[in-house]
Coordinates of C-alpha atoms in Angstrom, one line a residue:
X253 CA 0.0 0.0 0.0
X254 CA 1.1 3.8 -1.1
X255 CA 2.4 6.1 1.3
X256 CA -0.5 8.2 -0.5
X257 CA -3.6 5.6 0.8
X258 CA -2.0 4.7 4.3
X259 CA -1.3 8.9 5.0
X260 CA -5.0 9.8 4.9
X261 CA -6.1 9.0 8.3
X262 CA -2.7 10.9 9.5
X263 CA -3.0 13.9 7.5
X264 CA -4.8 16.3 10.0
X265 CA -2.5 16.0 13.0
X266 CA 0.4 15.9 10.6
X267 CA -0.7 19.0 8.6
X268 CA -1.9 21.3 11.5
X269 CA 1.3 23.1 11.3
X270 CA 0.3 24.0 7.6
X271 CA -1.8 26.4 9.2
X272 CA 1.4 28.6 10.8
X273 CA 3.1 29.8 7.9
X274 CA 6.9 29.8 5.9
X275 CA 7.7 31.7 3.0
X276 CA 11.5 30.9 2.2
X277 CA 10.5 29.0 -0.8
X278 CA 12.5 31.4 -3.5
X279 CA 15.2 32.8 -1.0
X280 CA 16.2 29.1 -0.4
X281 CA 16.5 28.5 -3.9
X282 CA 18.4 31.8 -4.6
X283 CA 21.0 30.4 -1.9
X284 CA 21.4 26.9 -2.9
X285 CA 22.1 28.0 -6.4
X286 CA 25.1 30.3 -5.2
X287 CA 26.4 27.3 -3.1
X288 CA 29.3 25.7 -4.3
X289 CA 29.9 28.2 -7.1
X290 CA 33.3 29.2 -6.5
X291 CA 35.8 27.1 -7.3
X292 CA 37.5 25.2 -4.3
X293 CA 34.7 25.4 -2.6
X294 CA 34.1 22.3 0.0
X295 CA 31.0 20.4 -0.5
X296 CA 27.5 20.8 1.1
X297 CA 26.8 19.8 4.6
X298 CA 25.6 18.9 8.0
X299 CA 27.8 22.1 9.0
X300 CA 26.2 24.4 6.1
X301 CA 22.3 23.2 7.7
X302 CA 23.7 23.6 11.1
X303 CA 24.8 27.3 9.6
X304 CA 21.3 28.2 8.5
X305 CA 19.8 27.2 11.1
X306 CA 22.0 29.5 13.5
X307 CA 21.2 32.4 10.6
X308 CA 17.9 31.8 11.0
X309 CA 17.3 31.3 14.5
X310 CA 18.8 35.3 14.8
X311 CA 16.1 36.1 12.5
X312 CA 12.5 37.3 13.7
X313 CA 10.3 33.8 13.2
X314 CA 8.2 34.0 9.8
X315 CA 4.6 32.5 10.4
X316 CA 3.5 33.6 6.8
X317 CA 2.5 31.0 4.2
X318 CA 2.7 32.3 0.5
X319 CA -1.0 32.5 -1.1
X320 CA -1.1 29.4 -3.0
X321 CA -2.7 29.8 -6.6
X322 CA -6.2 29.0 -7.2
X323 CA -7.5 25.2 -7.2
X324 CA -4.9 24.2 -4.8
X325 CA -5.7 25.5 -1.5
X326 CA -9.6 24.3 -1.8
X327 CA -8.8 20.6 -3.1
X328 CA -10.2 18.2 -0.3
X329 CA -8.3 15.1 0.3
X330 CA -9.4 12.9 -2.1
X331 CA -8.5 15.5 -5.0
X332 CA -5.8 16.1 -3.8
X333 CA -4.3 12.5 -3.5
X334 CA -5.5 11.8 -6.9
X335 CA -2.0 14.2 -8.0
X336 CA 0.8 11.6 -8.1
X337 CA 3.9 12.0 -9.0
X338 CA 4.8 10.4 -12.0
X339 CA 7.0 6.7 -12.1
X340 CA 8.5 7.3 -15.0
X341 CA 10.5 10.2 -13.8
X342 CA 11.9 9.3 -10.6
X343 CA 14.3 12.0 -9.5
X344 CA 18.1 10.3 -8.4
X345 CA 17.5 7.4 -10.9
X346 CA 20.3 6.1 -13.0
X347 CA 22.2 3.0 -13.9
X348 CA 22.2 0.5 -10.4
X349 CA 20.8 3.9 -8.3
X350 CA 18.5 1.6 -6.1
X351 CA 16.9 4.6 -4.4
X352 CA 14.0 6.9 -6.4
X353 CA 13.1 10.3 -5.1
X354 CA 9.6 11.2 -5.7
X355 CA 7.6 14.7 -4.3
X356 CA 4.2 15.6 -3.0
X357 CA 2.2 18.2 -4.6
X358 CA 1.3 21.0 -2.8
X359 CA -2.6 21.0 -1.8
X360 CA -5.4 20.5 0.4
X361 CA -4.0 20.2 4.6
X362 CA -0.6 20.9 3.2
X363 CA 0.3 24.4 2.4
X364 CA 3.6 25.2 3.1
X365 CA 6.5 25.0 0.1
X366 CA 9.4 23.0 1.4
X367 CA 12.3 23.4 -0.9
X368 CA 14.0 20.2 -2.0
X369 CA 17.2 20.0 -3.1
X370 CA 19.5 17.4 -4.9
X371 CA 23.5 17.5 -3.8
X372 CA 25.4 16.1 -6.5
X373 CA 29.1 16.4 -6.0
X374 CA 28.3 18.3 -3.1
X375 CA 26.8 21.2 -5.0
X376 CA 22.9 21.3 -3.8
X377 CA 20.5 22.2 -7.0
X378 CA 17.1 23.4 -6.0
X379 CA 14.1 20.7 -7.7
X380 CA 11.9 23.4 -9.6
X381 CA 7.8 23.1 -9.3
X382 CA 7.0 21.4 -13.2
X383 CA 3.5 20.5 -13.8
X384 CA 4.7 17.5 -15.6
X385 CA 6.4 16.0 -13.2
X386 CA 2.8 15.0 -11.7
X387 CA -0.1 12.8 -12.9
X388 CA -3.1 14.9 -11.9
X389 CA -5.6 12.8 -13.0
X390 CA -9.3 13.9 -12.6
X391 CA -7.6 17.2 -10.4
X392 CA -8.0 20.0 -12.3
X393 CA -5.3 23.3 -11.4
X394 CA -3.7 25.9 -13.5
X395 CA -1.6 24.7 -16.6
X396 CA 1.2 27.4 -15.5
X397 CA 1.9 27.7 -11.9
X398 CA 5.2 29.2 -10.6
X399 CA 8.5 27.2 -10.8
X400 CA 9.3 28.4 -6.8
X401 CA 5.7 27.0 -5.8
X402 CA 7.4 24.2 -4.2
X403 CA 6.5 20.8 -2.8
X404 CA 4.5 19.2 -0.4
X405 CA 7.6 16.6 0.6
X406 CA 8.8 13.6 -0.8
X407 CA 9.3 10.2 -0.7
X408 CA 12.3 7.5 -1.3
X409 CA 11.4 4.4 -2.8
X410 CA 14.1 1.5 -2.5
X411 CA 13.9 -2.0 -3.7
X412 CA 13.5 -3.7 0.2
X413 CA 10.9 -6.3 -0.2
X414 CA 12.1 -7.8 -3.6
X415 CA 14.6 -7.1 -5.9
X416 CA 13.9 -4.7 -8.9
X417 CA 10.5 -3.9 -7.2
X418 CA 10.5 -0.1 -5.9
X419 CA 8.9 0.1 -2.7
X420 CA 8.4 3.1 -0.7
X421 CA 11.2 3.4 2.2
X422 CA 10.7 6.7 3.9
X423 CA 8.2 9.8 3.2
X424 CA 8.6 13.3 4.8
X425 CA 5.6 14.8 5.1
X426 CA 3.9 18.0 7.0
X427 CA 5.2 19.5 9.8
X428 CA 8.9 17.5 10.9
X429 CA 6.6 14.1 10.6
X430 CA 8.5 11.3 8.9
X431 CA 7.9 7.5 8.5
X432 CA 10.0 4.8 7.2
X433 CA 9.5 1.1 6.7
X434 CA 11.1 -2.2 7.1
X435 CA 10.4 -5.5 5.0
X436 CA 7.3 -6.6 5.0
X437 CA 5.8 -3.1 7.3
X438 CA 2.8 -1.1 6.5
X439 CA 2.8 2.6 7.3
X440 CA 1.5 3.2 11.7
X441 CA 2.9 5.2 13.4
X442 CA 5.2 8.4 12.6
X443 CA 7.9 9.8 14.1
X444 CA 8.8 13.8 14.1
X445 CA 11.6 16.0 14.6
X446 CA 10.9 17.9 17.3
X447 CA 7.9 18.3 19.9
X448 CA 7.1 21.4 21.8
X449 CA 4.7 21.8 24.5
X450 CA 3.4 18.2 23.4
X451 CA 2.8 17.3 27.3
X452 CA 1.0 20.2 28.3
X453 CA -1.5 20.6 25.3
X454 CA -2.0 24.1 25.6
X455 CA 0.4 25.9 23.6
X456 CA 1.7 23.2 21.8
X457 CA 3.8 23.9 18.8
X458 CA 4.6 22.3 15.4
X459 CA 8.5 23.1 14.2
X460 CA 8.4 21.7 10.6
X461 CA 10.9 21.0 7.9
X462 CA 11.4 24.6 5.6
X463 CA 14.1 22.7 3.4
X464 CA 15.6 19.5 2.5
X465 CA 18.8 18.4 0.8
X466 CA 19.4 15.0 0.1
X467 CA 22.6 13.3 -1.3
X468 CA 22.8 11.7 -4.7
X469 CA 23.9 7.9 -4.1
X470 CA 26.7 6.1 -5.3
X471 CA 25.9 3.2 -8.0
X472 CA 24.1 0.3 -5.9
X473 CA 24.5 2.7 -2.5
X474 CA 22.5 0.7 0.3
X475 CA 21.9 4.0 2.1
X476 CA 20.7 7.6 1.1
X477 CA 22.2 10.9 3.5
X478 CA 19.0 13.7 3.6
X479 CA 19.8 17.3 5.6
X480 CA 17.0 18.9 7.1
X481 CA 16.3 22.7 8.2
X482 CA 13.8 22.7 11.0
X483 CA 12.4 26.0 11.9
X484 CA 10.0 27.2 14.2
X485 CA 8.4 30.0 16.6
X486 CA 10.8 28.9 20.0
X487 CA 13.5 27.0 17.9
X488 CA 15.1 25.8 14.8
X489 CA 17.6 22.8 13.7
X490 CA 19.6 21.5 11.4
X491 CA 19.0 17.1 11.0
X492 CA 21.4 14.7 9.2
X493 CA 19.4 11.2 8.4
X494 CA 21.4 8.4 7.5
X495 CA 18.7 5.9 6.1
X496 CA 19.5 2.1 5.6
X497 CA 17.2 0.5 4.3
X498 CA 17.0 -3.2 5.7
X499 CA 15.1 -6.4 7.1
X500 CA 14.8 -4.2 9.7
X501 CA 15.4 0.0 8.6
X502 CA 16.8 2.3 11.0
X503 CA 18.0 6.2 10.5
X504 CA 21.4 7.6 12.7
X505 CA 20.0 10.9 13.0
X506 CA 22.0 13.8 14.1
X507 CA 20.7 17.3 15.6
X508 CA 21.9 20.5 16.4
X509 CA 18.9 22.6 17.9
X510 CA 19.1 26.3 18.1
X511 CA 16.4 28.1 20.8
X512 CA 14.7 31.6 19.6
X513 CA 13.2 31.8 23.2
X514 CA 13.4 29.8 26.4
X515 CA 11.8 26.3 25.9
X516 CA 10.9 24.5 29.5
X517 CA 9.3 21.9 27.9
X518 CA 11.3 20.0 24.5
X519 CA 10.5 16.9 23.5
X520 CA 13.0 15.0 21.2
X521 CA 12.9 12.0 19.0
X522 CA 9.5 12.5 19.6
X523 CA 7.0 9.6 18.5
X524 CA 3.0 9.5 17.5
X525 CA 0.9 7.2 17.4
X526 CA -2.5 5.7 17.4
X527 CA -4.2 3.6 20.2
X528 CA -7.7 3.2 20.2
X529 CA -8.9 -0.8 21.4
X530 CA -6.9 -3.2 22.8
X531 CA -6.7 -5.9 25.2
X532 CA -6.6 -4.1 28.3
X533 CA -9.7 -1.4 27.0
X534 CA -12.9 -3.0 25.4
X535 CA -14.6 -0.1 25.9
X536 CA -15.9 -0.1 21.9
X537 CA -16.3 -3.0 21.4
X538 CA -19.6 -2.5 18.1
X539 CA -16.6 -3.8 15.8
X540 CA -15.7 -7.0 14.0
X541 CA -12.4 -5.8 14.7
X542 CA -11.2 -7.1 18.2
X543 CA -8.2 -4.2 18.5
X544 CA -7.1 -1.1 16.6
X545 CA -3.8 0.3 17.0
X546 CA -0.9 1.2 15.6
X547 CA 1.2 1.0 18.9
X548 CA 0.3 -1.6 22.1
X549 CA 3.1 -0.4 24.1
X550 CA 5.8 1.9 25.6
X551 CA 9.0 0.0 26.1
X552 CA 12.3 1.7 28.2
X553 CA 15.2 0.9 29.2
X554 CA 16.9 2.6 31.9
X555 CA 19.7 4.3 32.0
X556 CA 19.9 1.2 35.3
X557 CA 19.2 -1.2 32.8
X558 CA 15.6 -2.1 34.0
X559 CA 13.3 -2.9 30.7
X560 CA 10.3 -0.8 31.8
X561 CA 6.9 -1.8 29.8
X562 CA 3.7 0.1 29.7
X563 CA 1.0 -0.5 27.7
X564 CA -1.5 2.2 26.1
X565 CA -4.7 3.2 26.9
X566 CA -7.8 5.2 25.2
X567 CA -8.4 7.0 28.1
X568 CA -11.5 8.8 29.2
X569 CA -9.3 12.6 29.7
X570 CA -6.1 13.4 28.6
X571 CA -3.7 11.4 30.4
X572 CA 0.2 12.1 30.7
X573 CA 3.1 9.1 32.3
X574 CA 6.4 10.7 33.0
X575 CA 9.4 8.6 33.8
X576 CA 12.6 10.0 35.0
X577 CA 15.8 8.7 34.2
X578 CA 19.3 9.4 33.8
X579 CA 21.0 8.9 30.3
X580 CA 18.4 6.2 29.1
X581 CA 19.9 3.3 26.8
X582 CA 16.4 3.3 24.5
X583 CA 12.7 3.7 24.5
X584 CA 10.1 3.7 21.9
X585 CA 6.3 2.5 20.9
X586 CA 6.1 -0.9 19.9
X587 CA 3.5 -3.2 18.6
X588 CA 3.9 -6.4 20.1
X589 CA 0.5 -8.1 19.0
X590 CA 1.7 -9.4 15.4
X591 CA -1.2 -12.1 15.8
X592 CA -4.0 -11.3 12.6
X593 CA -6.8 -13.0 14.5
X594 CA -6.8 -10.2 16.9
X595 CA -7.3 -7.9 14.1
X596 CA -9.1 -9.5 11.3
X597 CA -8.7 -6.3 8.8
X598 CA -7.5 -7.5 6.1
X599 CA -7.1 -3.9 4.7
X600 CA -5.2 -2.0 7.0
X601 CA -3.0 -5.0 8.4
X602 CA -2.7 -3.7 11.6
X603 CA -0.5 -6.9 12.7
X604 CA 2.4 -5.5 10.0
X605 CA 2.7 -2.2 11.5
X606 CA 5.8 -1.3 12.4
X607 CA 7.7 -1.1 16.0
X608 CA 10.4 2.4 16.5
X609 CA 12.7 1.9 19.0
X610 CA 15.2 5.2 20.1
X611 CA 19.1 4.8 21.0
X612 CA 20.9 7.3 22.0
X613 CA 23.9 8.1 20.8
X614 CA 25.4 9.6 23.6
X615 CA 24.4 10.3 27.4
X616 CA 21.3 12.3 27.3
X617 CA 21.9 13.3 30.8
X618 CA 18.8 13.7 33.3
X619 CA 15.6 14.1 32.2
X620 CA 12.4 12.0 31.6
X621 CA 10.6 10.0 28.8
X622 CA 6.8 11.5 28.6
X623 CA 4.1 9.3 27.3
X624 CA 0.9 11.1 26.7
X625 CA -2.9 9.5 26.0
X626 CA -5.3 11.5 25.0
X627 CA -9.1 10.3 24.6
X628 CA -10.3 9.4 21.0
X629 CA -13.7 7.9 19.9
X630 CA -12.5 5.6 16.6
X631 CA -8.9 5.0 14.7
X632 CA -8.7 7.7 12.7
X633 CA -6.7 10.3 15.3
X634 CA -2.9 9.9 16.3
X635 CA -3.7 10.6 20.4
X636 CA -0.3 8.7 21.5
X637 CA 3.1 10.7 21.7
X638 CA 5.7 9.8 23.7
X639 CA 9.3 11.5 23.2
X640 CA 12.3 12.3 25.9
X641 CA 12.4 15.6 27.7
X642 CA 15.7 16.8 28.8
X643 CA 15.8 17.9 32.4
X644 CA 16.7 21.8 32.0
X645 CA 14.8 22.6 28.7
X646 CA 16.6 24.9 26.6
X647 CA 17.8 29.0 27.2
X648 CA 17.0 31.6 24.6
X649 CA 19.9 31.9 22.5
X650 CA 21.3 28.1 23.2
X651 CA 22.0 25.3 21.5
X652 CA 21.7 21.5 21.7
X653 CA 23.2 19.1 19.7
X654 CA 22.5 15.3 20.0
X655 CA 22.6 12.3 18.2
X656 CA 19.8 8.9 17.8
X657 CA 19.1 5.7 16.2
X658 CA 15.7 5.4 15.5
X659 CA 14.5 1.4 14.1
X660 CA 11.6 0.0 12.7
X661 CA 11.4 -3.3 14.3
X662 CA 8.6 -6.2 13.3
X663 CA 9.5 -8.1 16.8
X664 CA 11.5 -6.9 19.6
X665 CA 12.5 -10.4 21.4
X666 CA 15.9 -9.4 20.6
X667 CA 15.9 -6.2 22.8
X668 CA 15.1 -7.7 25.9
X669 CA 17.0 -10.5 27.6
X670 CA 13.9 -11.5 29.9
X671 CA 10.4 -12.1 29.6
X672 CA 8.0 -9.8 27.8
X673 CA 4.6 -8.7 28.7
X674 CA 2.6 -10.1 25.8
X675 CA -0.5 -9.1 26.8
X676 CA -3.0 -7.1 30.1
X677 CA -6.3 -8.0 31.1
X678 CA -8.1 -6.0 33.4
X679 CA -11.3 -7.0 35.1
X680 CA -13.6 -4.9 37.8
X681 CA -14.8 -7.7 40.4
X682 CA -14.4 -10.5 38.6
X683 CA -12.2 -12.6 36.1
X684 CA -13.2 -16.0 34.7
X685 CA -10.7 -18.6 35.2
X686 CA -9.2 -17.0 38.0
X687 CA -8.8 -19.0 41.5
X688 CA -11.3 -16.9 43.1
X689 CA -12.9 -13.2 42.1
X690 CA -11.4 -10.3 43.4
X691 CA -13.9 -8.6 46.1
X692 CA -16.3 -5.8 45.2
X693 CA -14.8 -2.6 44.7
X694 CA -11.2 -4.3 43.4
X695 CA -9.6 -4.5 40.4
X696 CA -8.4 -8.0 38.8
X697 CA -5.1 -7.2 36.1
X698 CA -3.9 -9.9 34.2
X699 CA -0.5 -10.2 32.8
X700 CA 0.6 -12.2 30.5
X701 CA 5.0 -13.2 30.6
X702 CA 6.6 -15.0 27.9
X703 CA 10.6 -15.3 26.8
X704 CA 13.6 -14.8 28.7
X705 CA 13.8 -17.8 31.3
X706 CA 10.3 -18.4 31.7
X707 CA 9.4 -22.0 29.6
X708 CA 12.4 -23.3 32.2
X709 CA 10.3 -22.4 35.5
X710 CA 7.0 -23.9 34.3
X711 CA 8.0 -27.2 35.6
X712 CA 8.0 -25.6 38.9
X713 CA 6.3 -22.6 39.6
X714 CA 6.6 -22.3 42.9
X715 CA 9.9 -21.1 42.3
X716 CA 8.5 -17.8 40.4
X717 CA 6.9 -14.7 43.0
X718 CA 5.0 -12.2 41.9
X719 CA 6.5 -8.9 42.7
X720 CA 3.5 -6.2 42.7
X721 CA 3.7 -2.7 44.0
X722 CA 1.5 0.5 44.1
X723 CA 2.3 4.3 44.7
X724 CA -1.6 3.8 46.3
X725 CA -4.2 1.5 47.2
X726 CA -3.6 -1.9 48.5
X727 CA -2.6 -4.7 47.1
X728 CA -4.8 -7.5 47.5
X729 CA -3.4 -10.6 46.5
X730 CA -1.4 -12.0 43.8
X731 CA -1.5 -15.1 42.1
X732 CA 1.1 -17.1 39.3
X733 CA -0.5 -19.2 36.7
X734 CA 1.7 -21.4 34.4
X735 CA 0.5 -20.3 30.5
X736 CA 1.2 -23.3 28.4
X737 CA 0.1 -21.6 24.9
X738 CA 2.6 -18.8 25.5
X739 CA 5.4 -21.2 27.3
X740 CA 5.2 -18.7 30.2
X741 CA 3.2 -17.4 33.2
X742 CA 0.4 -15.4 34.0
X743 CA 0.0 -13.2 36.6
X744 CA -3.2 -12.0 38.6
X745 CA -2.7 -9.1 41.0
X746 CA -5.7 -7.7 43.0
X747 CA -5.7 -4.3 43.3
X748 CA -8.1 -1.6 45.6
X749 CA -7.7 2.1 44.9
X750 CA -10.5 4.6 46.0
X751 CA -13.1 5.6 43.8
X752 CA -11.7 8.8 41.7
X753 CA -8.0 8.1 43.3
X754 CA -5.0 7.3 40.9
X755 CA -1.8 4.8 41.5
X756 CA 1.3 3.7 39.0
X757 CA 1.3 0.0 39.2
X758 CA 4.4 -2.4 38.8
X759 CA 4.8 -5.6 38.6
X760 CA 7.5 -8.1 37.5
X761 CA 8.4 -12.2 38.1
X762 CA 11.2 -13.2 40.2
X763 CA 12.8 -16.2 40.8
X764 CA 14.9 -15.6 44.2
X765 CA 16.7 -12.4 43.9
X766 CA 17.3 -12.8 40.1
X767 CA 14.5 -10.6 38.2
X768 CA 12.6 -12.7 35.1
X769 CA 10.7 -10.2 33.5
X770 CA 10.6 -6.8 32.5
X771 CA 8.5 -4.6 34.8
X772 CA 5.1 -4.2 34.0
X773 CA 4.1 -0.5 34.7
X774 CA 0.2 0.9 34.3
X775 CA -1.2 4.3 35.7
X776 CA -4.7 3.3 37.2
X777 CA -7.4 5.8 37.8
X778 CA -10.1 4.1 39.9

């Protein structure tokens, strides 16, 4: 499936930063084509982005958005996605060039002009708008719009599920969103360059990408280099993505952040996603579809090396987790549930969507991974974001430079050595096939452990404890339940909070003083 189908349902939480303006579209281009003129002079990069984004963070922030010609701004989405770029003129194609660059047309949600650039022996050329670049089959617009009218984004296609078969690999597209894929993914969730104010919800803002460069690959090159100039009202940046495409994709992204104005709250490698029935919230349940979601789960691990797992919600309000830590090894929203049957769309393939797991480069330092839910009422709406916000926040006039791996995993056995929480049950009084039913007024959760060690206990469980805490309540009783269809354990811990009271739950499987499992984490509103 095209980036263009899977985008739709994204497009307005991605796109509301087309409604907060950039001109830049024909200065950009004046610049790039002065670039490298001179003879001698070194070749484009990171430290040229890193440059402009210095320039431009001493410059007052530009909110405008050019007027875009007539037929464009109107088109609704469906017009709008029936302009595609056209196959036979892939940009960065030549002999054994496995990567294709294509562009988005301006249009609809997405308003702003983002200047795209090619480096070719490290002399960036600016792409110029040409109508016949795009198929805009039954779209009508004017037969002569502006060469500076610019793009939408773009899009890298690679050949990563079969050979000689160009698949889409990557697409950046409104605001800083981007999403790449692995073998065999379909597009979920996205991640972004920067978050603002994502926590608090009030004054949130969207940076977005004003400019992009990206390098012309070597015959046969495995991976592509793209620059990208962030700006925005409190900040801007300067991005250096180094894309392999793989079994399983990843990006080593570099950033040099510049704040305009004091910024309390920053949240980078920031990831969204979508959440809206699972397992442990049957709340709608008028669907064929047992659970929708792009992401199950929050996984962490500690700068202390605990694995830290917490699954997502739909809440009823807005909800936000925040878990400090000191130089964090990796975190990132995973979809663990891979099983069809849970599913059964056979559209959207929710089972194929991919994982993203953050590594740092370097020590991050203090600071805390923020996870916020906020309520939504069906699939359509990203209302997960979770994304690591430094301890100190940024001063006016400094900068911040930092460096990530960001990987789209199909399974994550391989990043945990213990057990993994494959799935939460919770149940209010009751819970079938339980040794006895929690009293009134408790809460039953269920927690499904499987990897690690785990198969090697069944034999004996008496050998595994249940280790449950709670910042409130009580906790009733626990209880260990060999799971033979998982080759691991379930575990039932009884919980009473007070009506309207909140606690942050953890629990985890021990055997002596050697720790099994990951720790199960869930924030409980009674």
């Amino acid at each position: 499936m095209t980036l263009m189908n899977q985008w739709s349902r994204r497009a307005l939480l991605a796109s509301f930063a087309a409604a907060s303006g950039a001109r830049f579209v024909a200065r950009a281009a004046a610049q790039t084509e002065t670039q490298g003129a001179g003879g001698g002079a070194a070749p484009f990069g990171y430290p040229d982005v890193v440059k402009r984004a210095r320039d431009l963070a001493a410059a007052p922030y530009d909110a405008a958005i050019p007027a875009m010609p007539d037929g464009l701004a109107n088109l609704d989405f469906d017009a709008w996605r029936d302009i595609r770029f056209k196959s036979d003129k892939p940009l960065l194609d030549g002999q054994n060039n496995n990567f294709r660059l294509e562009l988005f047309h301006l249009g609809h949600l997405y308003k702003r002009p983002v200047t795209i650039n090619v480096l070719r022996d490290g002399i960036p050329a600016p792409i110029p708008y040409a109508s016949n670049l795009f198929d805009y089959g039954r779209t009508k617009v004017e037969a002569n719009l502006p060469v500076n009218l610019g793009f939408a984004g773009f899009r890298l296609r690679f050949p990563i599920n079969a050979p000689h078969v160009w698949d889409e690999v990557v697409a950046f597209l409104g605001a800083s969103y981007f999403r790449f894929l692995g073998r065999g993914q379909r597009y979920g969730l996205s991640a972004r360059g920067l978050a603002i104010g994502a926590g608090q919800r009030l004054n949130e803002e969207f940076p977005f990408f004003r400019e992009f460069w990206i390098e012309t690959p070597g015959p046969a090159a495995e991976r592509i280099v793209i620059y990208g100039l962030l700006d925005g009202e409190s900040a801007t940046g300067a991005f250096r993505f180094d894309l392999v495409p793989d079994q399983e994709t990843y990006i080593e992204t570099n950033v040099t952040l510049i704040a305009r104005k004091a910024i309390p709250d920053l949240g980078l490698a920031p990831l969204s996603s979508m959440f809206y029935v699972g397992k442990n919230d049957r709340r709608f349940s008028d669907d064929f579809r047992g659970e929708l979601h792009d992401s199950d789960g929050l996984l962490m691990h500690t700068g202390a090396g605990e694995w830290i797992w917490c699954p997502l919600s739909n809440p009823v309000a807005p909800a936000v987790s925040v878990f400090l830590d000191t130089n964090p090894h990796g975190f990132g929203l995973l979809q663990r549930d891979r099983n069809f049957p849970d599913y059964q769309d056979l559209e959207l393939a929710y089972e194929l969507r991919p994982s993203y797991w953050i590594e740092p480069h370097e020590g991050w330092g203090e600071g805390r991974v923020v996870l916020l839910e906020l309520p939504t009422s069906d699939e359509t709406n990203d209302n997960i974001v979770a994304a690591w916000s430094p301890k100190d926040g940024l001063e006016a006039g400094k900068s911040l430079a930092y460096g990530y791996r960001i990987t789209a995993l199909t399974m994550d056995q391989d990043l945990t050595p213990g057990g993994r929480t494959i799935a939460t049950f919770h149940v209010a009084a009751r819970a079938l096939g339980a040794p006895e039913s929690p009293p009134p007024g408790a809460t039953r959760f269920l927690i499904d452990f499987s990897g690690g060690e785990l198969s090697y206990y069944m034999s004996d469980p008496s050998m595994v404890a249940v280790v449950a805490t709670t910042s409130n309540g009580r906790i009733l009783r626990t209880f260990l339940t060999p799971n033979t269809h998982i080759r691991g354990f379930r575990a039932g811990v009884d919980i009473a909070v007070d009506p309207g009271q909140s606690a942050d739950l953890r629990v985890f499987l021990r055997a002596g003083p050697k720790a099994l499992t990951e720790t199960w984490t869930f924030p409980w509103r009674a």
